[in-house]
Amino acid sequence: MSKKIGFIGLGIMGKPMARNLLKAGYTLNVYSRSQPPMEELKRDGATLGASPKEVAAASEVVITMLPNSPDVEAVVLGANGVLEGTKSGTILADMSTISPLVSQKIYEAAKKKGVKALDAPVSGGEKGAIEGILSIMVGGDSEVYEAAVPIFQVMGKTITYMGPAGAGGFTKLANQVIVAINLTAIGEALTLGAKAGLDPQRLIQALSGGMAGSRCLDMKGPQITKGNFQPGFTVDLHYKDLGLIMEAARALQVPLPTTAVVQELFSALRVKGRGALDHSAVITLLEDLAGAKARTKS
Ligand code: NAD
């Protein structure tokens, strides 16, 4: 597999993912909108590109890790974008969470230039990115997926081929339905416990050993009881995903009534000025309603 990788988008997720590729011995050309993470990656051994086009021209595989669909469209299809710089045969793996319909559009545009596009969104959060243990769900042509697996294995532990272009994105949206509803359920349960006078830490301990246990409860429960809502994954980004989910659900004629309610709760969090908090902060709205807080007394 090729050694020259271009990495575009060095945020909470992209920076540690790029670092892991450097550590694994790949040659990295990077570009991001803000300068500080570029400088950090330069110190780690990456070469800085002046534009997505320049990064793409120097790479055999290009990875994008950007906030949303318009960002990926601009970086890949726009002026000075990836497709202006790529050679035929380049693999383009977009690992952002975006609309699967946009992923399909990018796949078609790339194909016209002989570029092989994969949609490969991830789950596992910042911790999973740092430790290289993300779950990566991939859509696109199966032989392209096979060629990219060694690179995905540097960043993730569970790598799953889901089907044609867009299939990775639909899988990620299904993932985000479960996470958003689960965090809201945890918020309701812990708030109920708080009002009943239960110790939140013991409540989490009791719940996590039974049917109510989940990765969300294990990862977020202890943070919630400390009142630590530093992201992680922001309310704003999960609200973006809830919009993508409802858009896809309407296109496919799938009613998602519970997700729709949770989307409104996330909207309310943003109205309250809590969009930059971790998505587990959905509990704060429920606590406001109940007049009780699920915090461990220190
Ligand atoms: P982030 O906002 O921290 O990082 C995005 C990066 O992209 C920033 O460095 C920004 O400067 C850069 N960027 C934005 N527009 C750009 C442009 N036009 N050109 C170049 N760079 C540009 O976001 P993140 O948390 O790293 O998330 C990235 C993607 O991964 C999102 O789609 C998100 O939904 C998804 N995701 C995030 C997490 C998480 O826990 N944070 C987990 C799974 C998936």
Coordinates of N, CA and C and ligand atoms in Angstrom, one line a residue, residues 8-14 31-34 37 52 65-68 71 74-75 95-98 122-126 134 172 176 232-234 237 240-241, ligand 1:
I8 N -6.6 16.2 5.5 CA -7.2 17.5 5.5 C -8.3 17.6 6.6
G9 N -8.1 18.6 7.6 CA -9.0 18.7 8.7 C -8.4 18.2 10.0
L10 N -7.7 19.1 10.7 CA -7.0 18.6 11.9 C -7.6 19.1 13.2
G11 N -8.9 18.7 13.4 CA -9.6 19.1 14.6 C -9.5 18.1 15.7
I12 N -10.5 18.0 16.6 CA -10.5 17.1 17.7 C -10.2 15.7 17.2
M13 N -10.7 15.2 16.1 CA -10.5 13.9 15.6 C -9.4 13.8 14.6
G14 N -9.3 14.7 13.7 CA -8.3 14.6 12.6 C -6.9 14.6 13.1
Y31 N -3.3 19.7 5.6 CA -3.9 21.0 5.4 C -5.1 21.1 6.4
S32 N -5.2 22.3 7.0 CA -6.4 22.5 7.8 C -6.6 24.0 7.8
R33 N -7.9 24.4 8.2 CA -8.2 25.9 8.1 C -7.5 26.7 9.1
S34 N -7.3 26.1 10.3 CA -6.5 26.9 11.3 C -5.1 26.4 11.4
P37 N -2.9 23.6 14.7 CA -2.7 22.2 14.6 C -1.8 21.8 13.4
P52 N -6.0 22.3 -0.3 CA -6.4 20.9 -0.5 C -5.8 20.4 -1.9
M65 N -11.3 15.0 7.1 CA -12.0 14.8 8.4 C -12.5 16.2 8.8
L66 N -13.6 16.6 8.2 CA -14.2 18.0 8.3 C -15.5 18.0 9.0
P67 N -16.0 19.1 9.4 CA -17.3 19.2 10.2 C -18.5 18.6 9.4
N68 N -18.8 19.1 8.2 CA -20.2 18.8 7.7 C -20.1 18.7 6.1
D71 N -18.6 21.6 4.0 CA -17.1 21.7 4.1 C -16.5 20.7 3.2
A74 N -16.9 21.7 -0.4 CA -15.9 22.8 -0.8 C -14.5 22.3 -0.9
V75 N -14.1 21.5 0.0 CA -12.7 21.0 0.0 C -12.4 20.0 -1.1
M95 N -13.7 10.7 6.0 CA -14.0 10.1 7.3 C -14.9 11.0 8.2
S96 N -15.4 12.1 7.6 CA -16.3 13.0 8.3 C -17.7 12.4 8.4
T97 N -18.5 12.9 9.3 CA -19.9 12.5 9.3 C -20.7 13.5 8.4
I98 N -21.1 13.1 7.2 CA -21.8 14.0 6.4 C -23.1 13.3 5.8
V122 N -16.5 7.5 11.3 CA -16.0 6.8 12.4 C -16.9 7.0 13.7
S123 N -16.7 6.1 14.6 CA -17.3 6.2 15.9 C -16.2 5.8 17.0
G124 N -16.3 6.5 18.1 CA -15.3 6.1 19.2 C -14.8 7.4 19.9
G125 N -15.1 8.5 19.3 CA -14.8 9.8 20.0 C -13.3 10.1 20.0
E126 N -12.9 11.2 20.6 CA -11.5 11.7 20.7 C -10.6 10.6 21.3
L134 N -10.8 3.4 16.7 CA -12.1 3.8 16.2 C -12.8 2.6 15.6
K172 N -23.3 5.3 9.9 CA -22.9 6.3 11.0 C -24.2 7.0 11.5
Q176 N -25.6 7.2 15.3 CA -25.9 8.5 16.0 C -27.3 8.5 16.6
G232 N -14.7 16.1 24.0 CA -15.6 15.1 23.4 C -16.2 15.5 22.1
F233 N -17.4 15.2 22.0 CA -18.3 15.5 20.9 C -19.3 16.5 21.3
T234 N -19.4 17.6 20.5 CA -20.2 18.7 20.9 C -21.7 18.5 20.6
L237 N -22.3 19.5 17.0 CA -22.0 18.5 16.0 C -23.1 17.4 16.0
K240 N -26.1 18.6 14.3 CA -25.8 18.5 12.9 C -26.2 17.1 12.4
D241 N -25.7 16.1 13.2 CA -26.0 14.7 12.8 C -27.5 14.4 12.8
Ligands
NAD1 P1 -13.6 19.8 14.6 O1 -14.5 21.0 14.4 O2 -12.8 19.7 15.9 O3 -12.5 19.7 13.4 C1 -12.8 20.0 12.1 C2 -11.5 20.6 11.5 O4 -11.7 20.9 10.1 C3 -11.0 21.9 12.1 O5 -9.6 21.8 12.4 C4 -11.3 22.9 11.1 O6 -10.3 24.0 11.1 C5 -11.1 22.1 9.8 N1 -11.9 22.7 8.7 C6 -13.1 23.1 8.6 N2 -13.4 23.5 7.4 C7 -12.3 23.4 6.7 C8 -12.0 23.7 5.3 N3 -12.9 24.3 4.5 N4 -10.7 23.4 4.9 C9 -9.8 22.9 5.8 N5 -10.1 22.6 7.0 C10 -11.3 22.9 7.5 O7 -14.5 18.5 14.4 P2 -14.2 17.0 14.9 O8 -14.8 16.8 16.2 O9 -12.8 16.7 14.6 O10 -15.1 16.2 13.9 C11 -14.8 16.0 12.5 C12 -15.9 15.1 11.9 O11 -15.9 13.9 12.6 C13 -17.3 15.7 12.0 O12 -18.0 15.3 10.9 C14 -17.8 14.9 13.2 O13 -19.3 14.8 13.2 C15 -17.1 13.6 13.1 N6 -16.9 12.9 14.4 C16 -16.5 13.5 15.5 C17 -16.4 12.8 16.7 C18 -15.9 13.5 18.0 O14 -16.0 12.8 19.0 N7 -15.5 14.7 18.0 C19 -16.6 11.4 16.7 C20 -17.0 10.8 15.6 C21 -17.1 11.5 14.4

